[in-house]
Tab-separated table of C-alpha atoms and ligand atoms in Angstrom:
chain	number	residue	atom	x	y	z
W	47	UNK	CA	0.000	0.000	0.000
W	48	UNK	CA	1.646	3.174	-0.821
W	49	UNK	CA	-0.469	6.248	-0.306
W	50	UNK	CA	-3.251	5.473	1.734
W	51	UNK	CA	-0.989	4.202	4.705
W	52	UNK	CA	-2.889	5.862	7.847
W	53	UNK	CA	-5.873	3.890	6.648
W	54	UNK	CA	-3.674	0.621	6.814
W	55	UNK	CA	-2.078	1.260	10.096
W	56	UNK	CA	-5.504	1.888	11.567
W	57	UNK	CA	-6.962	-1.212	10.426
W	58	UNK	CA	-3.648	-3.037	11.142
W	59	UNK	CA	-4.994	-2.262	14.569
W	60	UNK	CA	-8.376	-3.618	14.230
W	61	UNK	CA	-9.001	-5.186	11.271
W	62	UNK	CA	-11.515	-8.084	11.292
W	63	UNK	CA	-11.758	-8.313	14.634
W	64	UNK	CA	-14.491	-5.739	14.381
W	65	UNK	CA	-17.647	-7.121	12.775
W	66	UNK	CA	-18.494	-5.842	10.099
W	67	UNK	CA	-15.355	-4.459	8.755
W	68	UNK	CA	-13.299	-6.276	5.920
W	69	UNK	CA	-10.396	-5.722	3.643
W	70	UNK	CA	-8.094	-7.291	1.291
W	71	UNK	CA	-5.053	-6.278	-1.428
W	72	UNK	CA	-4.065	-8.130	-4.745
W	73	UNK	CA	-1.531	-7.034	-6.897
W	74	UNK	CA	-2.969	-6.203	-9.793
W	75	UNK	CA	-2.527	-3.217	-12.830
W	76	UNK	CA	1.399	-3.609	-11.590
W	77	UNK	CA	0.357	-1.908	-8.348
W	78	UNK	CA	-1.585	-2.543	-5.068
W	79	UNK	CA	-4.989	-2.690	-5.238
W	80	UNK	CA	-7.093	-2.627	-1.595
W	81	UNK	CA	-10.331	-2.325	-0.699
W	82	UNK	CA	-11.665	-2.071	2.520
W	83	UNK	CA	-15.555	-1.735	3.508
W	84	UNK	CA	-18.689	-2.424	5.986
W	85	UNK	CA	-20.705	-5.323	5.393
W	86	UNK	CA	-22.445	-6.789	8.662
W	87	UNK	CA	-23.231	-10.384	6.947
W	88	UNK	CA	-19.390	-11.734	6.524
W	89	UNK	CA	-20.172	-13.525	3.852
W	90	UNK	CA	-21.204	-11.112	1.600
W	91	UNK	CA	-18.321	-8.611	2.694
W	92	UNK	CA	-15.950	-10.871	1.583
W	93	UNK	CA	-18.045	-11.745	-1.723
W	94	UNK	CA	-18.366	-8.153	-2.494
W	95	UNK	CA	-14.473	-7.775	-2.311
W	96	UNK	CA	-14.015	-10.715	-4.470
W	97	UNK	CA	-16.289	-9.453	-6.949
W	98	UNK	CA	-13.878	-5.655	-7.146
W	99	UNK	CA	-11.101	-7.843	-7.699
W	100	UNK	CA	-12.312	-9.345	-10.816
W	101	UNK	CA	-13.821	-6.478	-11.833
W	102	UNK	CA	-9.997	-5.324	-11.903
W	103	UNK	CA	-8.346	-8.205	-13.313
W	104	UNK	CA	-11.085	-8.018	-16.226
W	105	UNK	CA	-10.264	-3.892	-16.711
W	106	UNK	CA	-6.436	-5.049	-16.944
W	107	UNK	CA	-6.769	-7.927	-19.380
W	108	UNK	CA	-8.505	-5.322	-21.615
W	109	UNK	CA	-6.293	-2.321	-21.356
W	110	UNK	CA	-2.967	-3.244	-19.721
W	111	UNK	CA	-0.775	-2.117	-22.452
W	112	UNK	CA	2.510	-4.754	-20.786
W	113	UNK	CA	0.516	-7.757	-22.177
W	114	UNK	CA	-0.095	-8.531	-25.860
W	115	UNK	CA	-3.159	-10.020	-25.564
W	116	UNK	CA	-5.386	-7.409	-24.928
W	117	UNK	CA	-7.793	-5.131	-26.866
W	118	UNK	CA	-5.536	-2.105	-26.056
W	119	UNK	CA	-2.521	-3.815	-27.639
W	120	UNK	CA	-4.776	-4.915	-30.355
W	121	UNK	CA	-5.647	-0.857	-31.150
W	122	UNK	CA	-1.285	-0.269	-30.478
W	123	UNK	CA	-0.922	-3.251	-33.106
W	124	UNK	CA	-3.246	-2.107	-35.760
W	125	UNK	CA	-5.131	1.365	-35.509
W	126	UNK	CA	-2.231	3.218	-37.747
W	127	UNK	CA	-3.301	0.345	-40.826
W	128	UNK	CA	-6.679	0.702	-40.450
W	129	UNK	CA	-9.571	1.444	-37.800
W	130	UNK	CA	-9.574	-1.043	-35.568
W	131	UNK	CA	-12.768	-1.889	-34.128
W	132	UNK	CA	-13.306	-2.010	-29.869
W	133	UNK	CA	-15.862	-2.708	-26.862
W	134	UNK	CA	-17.960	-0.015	-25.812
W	135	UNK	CA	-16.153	0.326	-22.793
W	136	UNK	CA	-12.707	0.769	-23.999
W	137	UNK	CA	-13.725	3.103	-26.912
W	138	UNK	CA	-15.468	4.807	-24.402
W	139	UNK	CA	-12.509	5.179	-22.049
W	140	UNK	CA	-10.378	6.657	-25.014
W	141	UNK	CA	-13.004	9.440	-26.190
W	142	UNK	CA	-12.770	10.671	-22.197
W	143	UNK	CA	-9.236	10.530	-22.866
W	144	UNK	CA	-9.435	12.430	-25.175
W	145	UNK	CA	-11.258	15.091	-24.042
W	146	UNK	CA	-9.110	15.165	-21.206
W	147	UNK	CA	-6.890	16.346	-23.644
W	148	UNK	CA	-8.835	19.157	-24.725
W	149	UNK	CA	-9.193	20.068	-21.064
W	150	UNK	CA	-5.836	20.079	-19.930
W	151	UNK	CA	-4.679	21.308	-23.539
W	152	UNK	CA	-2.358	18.570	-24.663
W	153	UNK	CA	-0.825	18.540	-20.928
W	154	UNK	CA	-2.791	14.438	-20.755
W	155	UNK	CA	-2.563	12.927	-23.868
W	156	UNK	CA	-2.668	8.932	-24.609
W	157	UNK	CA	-0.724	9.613	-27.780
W	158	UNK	CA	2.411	10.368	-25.435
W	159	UNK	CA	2.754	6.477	-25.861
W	160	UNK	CA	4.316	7.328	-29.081
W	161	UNK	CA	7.165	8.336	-27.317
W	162	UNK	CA	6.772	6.532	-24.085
W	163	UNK	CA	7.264	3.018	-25.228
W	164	UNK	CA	10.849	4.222	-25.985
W	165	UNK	CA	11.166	4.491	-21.816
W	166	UNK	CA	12.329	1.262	-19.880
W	167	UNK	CA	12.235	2.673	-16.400
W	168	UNK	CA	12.936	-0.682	-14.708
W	169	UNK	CA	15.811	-1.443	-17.483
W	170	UNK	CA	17.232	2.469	-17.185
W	171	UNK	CA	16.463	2.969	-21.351
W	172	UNK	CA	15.808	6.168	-22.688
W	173	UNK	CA	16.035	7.062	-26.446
W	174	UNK	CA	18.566	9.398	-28.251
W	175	UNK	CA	17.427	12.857	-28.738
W	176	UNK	CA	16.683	12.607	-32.905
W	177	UNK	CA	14.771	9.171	-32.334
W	178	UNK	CA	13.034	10.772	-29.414
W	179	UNK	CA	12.124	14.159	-31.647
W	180	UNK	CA	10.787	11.506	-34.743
W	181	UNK	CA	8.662	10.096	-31.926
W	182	UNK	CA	6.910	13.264	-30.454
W	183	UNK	CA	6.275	14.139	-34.199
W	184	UNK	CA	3.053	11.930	-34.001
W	185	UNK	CA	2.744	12.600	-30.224
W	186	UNK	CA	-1.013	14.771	-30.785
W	187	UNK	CA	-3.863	13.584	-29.246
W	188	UNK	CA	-6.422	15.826	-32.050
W	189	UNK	CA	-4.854	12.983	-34.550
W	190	UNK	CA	-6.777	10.262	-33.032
W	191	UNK	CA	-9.775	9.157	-34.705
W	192	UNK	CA	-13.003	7.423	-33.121
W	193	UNK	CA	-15.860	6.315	-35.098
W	194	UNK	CA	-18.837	6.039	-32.819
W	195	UNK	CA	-21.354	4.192	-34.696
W	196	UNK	CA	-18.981	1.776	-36.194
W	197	UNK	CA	-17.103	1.270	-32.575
W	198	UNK	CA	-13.441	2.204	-34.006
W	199	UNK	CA	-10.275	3.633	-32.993
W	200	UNK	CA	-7.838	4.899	-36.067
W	201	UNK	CA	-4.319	6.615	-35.931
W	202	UNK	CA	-3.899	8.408	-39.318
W	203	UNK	CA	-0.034	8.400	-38.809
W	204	UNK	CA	2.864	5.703	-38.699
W	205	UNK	CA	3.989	5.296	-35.407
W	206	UNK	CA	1.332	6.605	-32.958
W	207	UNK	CA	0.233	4.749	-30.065
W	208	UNK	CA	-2.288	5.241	-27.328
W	209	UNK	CA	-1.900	4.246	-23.163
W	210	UNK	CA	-4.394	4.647	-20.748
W	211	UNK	CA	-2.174	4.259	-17.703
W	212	UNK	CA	-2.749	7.885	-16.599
W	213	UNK	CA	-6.475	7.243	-16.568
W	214	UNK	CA	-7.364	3.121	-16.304
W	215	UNK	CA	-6.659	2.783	-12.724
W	216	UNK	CA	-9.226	5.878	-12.312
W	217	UNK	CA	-11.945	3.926	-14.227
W	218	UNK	CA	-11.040	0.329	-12.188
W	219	UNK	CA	-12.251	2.265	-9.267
W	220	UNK	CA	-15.110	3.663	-10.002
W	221	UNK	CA	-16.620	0.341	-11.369
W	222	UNK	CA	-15.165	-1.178	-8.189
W	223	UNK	CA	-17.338	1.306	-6.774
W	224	UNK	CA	-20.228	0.635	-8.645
W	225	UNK	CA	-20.191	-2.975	-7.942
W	226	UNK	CA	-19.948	-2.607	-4.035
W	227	UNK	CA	-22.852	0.186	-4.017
W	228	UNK	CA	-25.239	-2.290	-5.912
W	229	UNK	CA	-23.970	-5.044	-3.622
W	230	UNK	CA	-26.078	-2.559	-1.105
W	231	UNK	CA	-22.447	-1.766	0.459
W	232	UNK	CA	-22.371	1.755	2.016
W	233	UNK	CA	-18.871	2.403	3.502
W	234	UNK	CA	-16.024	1.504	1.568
W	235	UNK	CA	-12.288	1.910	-0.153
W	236	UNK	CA	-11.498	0.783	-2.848
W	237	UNK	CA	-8.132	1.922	-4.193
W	238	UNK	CA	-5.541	0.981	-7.263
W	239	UNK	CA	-2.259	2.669	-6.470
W	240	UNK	CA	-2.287	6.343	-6.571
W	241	UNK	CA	-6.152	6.306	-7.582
W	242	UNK	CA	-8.911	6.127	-4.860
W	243	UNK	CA	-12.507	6.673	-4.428
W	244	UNK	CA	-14.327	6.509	-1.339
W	245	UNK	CA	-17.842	5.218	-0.971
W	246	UNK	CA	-20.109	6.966	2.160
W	247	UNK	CA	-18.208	7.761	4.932
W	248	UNK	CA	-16.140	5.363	7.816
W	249	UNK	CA	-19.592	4.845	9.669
W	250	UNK	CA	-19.643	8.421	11.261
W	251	UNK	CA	-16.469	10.201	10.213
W	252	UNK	CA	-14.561	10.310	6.890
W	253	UNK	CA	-12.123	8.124	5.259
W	254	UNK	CA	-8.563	10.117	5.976
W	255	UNK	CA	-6.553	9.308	2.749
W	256	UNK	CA	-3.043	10.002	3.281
W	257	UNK	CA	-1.030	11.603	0.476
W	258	UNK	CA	2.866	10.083	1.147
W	259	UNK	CA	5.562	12.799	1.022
W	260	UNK	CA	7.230	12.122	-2.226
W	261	UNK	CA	10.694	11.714	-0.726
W	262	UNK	CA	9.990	9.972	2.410
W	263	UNK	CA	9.798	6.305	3.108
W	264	UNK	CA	7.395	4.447	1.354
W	265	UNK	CA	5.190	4.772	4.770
W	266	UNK	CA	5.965	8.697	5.325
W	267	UNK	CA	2.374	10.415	5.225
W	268	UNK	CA	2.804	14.584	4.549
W	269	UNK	CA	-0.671	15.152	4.607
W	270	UNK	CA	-4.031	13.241	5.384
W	271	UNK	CA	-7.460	14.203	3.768
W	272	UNK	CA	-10.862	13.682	5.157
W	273	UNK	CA	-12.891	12.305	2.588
W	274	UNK	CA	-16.773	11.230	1.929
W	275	UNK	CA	-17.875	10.294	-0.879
W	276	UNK	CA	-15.222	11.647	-3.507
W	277	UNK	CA	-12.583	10.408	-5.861
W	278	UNK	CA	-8.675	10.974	-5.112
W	279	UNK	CA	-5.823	10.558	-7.591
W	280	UNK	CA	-1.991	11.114	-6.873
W	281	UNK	CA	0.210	11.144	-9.558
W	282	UNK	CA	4.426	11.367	-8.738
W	283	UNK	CA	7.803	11.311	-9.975
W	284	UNK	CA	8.756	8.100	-7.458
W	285	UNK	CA	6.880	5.252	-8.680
W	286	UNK	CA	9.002	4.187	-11.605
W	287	UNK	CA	11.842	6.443	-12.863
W	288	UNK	CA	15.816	6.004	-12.415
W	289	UNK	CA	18.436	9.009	-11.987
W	290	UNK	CA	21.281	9.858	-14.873
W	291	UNK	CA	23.793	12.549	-14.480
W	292	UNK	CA	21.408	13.694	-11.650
W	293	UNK	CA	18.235	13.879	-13.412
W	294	UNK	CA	15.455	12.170	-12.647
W	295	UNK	CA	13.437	9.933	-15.946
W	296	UNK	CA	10.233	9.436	-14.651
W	297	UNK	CA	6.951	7.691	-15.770
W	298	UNK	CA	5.258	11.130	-16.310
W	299	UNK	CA	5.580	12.121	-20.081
W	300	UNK	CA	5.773	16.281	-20.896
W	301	UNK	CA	3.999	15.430	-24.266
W	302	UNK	CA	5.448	18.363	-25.999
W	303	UNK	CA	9.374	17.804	-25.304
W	304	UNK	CA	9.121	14.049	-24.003
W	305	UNK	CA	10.914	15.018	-20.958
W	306	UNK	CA	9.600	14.134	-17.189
W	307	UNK	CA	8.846	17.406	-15.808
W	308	UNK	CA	11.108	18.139	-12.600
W	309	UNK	CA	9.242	21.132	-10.778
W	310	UNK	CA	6.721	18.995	-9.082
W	311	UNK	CA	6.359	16.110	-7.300
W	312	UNK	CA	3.395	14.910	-5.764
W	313	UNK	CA	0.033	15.824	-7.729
W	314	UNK	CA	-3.190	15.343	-5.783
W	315	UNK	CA	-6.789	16.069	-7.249
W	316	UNK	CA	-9.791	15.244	-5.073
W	317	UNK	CA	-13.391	15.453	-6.987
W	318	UNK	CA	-16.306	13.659	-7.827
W	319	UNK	CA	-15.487	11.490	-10.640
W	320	UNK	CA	-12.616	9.089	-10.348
W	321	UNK	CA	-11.052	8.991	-14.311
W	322	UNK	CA	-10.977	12.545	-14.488
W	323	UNK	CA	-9.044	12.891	-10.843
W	324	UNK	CA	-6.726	10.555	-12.520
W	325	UNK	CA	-6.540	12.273	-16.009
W	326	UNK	CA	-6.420	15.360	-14.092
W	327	UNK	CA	-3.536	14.478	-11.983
W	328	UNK	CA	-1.422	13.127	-14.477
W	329	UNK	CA	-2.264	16.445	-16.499
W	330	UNK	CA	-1.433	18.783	-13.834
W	331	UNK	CA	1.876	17.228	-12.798
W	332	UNK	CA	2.468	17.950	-16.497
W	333	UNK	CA	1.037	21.666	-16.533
W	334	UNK	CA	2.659	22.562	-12.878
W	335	UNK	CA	1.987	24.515	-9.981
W	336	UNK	CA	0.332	27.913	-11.558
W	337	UNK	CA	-1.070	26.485	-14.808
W	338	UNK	CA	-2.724	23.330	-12.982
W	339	UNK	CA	-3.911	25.296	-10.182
W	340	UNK	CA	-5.443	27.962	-12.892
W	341	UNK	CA	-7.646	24.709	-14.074
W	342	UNK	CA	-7.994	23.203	-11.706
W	343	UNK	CA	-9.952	26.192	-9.799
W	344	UNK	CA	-11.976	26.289	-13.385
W	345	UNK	CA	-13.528	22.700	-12.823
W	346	UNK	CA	-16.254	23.386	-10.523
W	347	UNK	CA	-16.115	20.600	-7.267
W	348	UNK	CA	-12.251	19.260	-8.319
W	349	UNK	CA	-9.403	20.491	-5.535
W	350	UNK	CA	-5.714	19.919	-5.960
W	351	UNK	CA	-2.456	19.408	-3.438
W	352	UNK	CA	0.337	20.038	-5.095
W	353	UNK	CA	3.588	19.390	-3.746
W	354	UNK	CA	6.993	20.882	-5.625
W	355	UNK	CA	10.382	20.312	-6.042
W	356	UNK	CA	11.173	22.210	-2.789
W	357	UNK	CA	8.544	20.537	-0.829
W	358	UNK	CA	6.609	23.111	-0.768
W	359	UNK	CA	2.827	22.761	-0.383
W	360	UNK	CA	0.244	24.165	-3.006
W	361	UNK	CA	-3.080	23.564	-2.839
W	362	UNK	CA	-6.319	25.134	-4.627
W	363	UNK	CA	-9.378	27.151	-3.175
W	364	UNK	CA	-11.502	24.617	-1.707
W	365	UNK	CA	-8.798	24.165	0.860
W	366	UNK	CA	-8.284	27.227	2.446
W	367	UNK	CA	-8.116	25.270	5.959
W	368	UNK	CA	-4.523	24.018	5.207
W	369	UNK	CA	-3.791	27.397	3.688
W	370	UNK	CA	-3.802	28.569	7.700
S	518	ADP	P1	0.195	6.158	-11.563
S	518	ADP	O1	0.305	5.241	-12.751
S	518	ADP	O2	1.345	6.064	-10.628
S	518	ADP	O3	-1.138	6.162	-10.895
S	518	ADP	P2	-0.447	8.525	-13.037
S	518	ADP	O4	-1.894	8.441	-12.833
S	518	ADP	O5	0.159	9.863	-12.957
S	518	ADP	O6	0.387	7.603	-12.102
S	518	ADP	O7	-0.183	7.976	-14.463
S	518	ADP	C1	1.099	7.867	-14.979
S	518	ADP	C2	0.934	7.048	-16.210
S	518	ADP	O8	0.243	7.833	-17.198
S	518	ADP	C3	2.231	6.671	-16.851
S	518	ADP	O9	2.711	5.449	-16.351
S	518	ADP	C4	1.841	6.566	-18.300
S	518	ADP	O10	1.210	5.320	-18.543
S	518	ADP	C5	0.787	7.636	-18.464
S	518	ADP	N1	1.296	8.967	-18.872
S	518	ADP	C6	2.515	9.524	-18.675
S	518	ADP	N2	2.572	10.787	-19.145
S	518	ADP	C7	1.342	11.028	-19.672
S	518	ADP	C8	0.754	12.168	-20.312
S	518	ADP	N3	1.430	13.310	-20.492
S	518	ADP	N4	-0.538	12.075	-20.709
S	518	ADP	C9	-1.240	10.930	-20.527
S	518	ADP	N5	-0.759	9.828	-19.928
S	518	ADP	C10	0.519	9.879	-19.492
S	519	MG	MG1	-3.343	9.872	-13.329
């Protein structure tokens, strides 16, 4: 568990000891994936977190990009030939990409892939400049082109490819969500990595989501958020990156110069849908402090916590309590 970690040292502490309380991790989407929620029949708690589990492992074996088998490397393999037909649910999933594109104004874009696949941050590869500039030549989300009624994704250029890591982990949990509310649970956490969504509230106070200070331990907490009922995404330069000459190659893609943008480092947006807190995040670690913040106080019922490269803290509006 990486972010969340009050939540996991308080149940660490209780657990299922308590009645009614359950909660489990898989690895799944290459990260952790928990959930945690109220279900006074134990039976059906621990059925309902089964059930967001597959839900998961189903999401990944359609849009995991590391496997070759899916629908999304099917699109990768064959959308720059010809359109390349998809479910509903993944074509859907790249048109709100998309438009998170517009939003953000090229700061998220799935085409980054273009470039991106030219990144092995566990194998410390990065490309030469000139093959890196051929790459962001095609790197333009507006190029991508979705044909509703007949269910298709096309790239019109050689070379382009789409990944929906800054935004799949978003849509995991909100139909882990989905699936727990219609189970008739009321309190839960469900949680994929960086991207969270709370359902109701901890049976009388909120859910306190901890966002980890981005050059602490893996356990180091710099703030903690009361939430009910909302959607939480951090996006930040430690997951997967390695250092060269002092400068850190990170899994976050500037679109327009393929570099890893070094003036933030945590990137926290809290609001009530869970893909575009995840879009958004991604986007406004791209965008940094002043530009995200400018759109982020634009969305109406989205709040950011942005932390820099000093440390420092920035966060938007709605949070004028931690301003102090
Ligand atoms: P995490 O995967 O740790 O939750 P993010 O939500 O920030 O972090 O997503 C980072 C992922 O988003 C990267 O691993 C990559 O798949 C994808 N990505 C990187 N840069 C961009 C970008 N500029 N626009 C869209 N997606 C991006
Ligand atoms: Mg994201």
């Amino acid at each position: 568990m990486k972010r969340l970690v009050l939540i996991l040292l308080a149940l660490g502490a209780s657990g299922n000891a308590i009645a009614g309380w359950h909660s489990a991790a898989q690895d799944i989407f290459g990260t952790e994936v928990s959930v945690q929620l109220w279900h006074d029949d134990n039976r059906a708690g621990v059925d309902a977190i089964s059930a967001v589990f597959d839900e998961m492992h189903r999401i990944d074996a359609l849009m995991s990009t590391w496997r070759d088998d899916t629908e999304m490397a099917a699109v990768n393999a064959g959308a720059a030939a010809t359109p390349v037909e998809v479910s509903v649910e993944l074509f859907e999933l790249i048109r709100r990409a998309l438009e998170l594109g517009t939003l953000t104004r090229g700061a998220f874009d799935i085409t980054y892939a273009s470039a991106g696949f030219l990144f092995d941050y566990r194998e410390r590869v990065r490309p030469g400049q000139a093959a890196l500039d051929d790459a962001l030549a095609v790197v333009d989300y507006r190029l991508v082109r979705l044909d509703r009624e007949a269910c298709t994704v096309f790239f019109p250029r050689a070379g382009m490819r789409i990944d929906l890591g800054g935004i799949a982990k978003g849509h995991a949990v909100e139909r882990g969500v989905k699936i727990l509310r219609k189970l008739g649970v009321a309190h839960a956490l469900v949680s994929a990595g960086g991207d969270a969504r709370v359902l109701g509230d901890r049976r009388g106070r909120p859910w306190a989501v901890g966002i980890r200070n981005p050059r602490g331990e893996r356990d180091a907490v710099y703030a903690t958020l009361p939430l009910v009922d909302e959607a939480i995404s951090t996006s930040g330069d430690y997951e997967r990156y390695f250092e060269e000459d002092g400068k850190r190659y990170h899994h976050i893609i500037n679109p327009r110069t393929g570099d890893s943008p070094s003036d933030v480092r945590s990137v926290s947006v809290i609001g009530p849908d869970g893909v575009r807190t995840d879009g958004l995040s991604t986007g406004v670690f791209v965008l940094g402090v002043a530009d995200g913040l400018e759109l982020i106080e634009s969305l109406a019922g989205y709040e950011a916590v942005i932390i820099d490269a000093e440390l420092q803290l920035h966060v938007s509006s709605g949070f004028d309590s931690l301003k102090q």
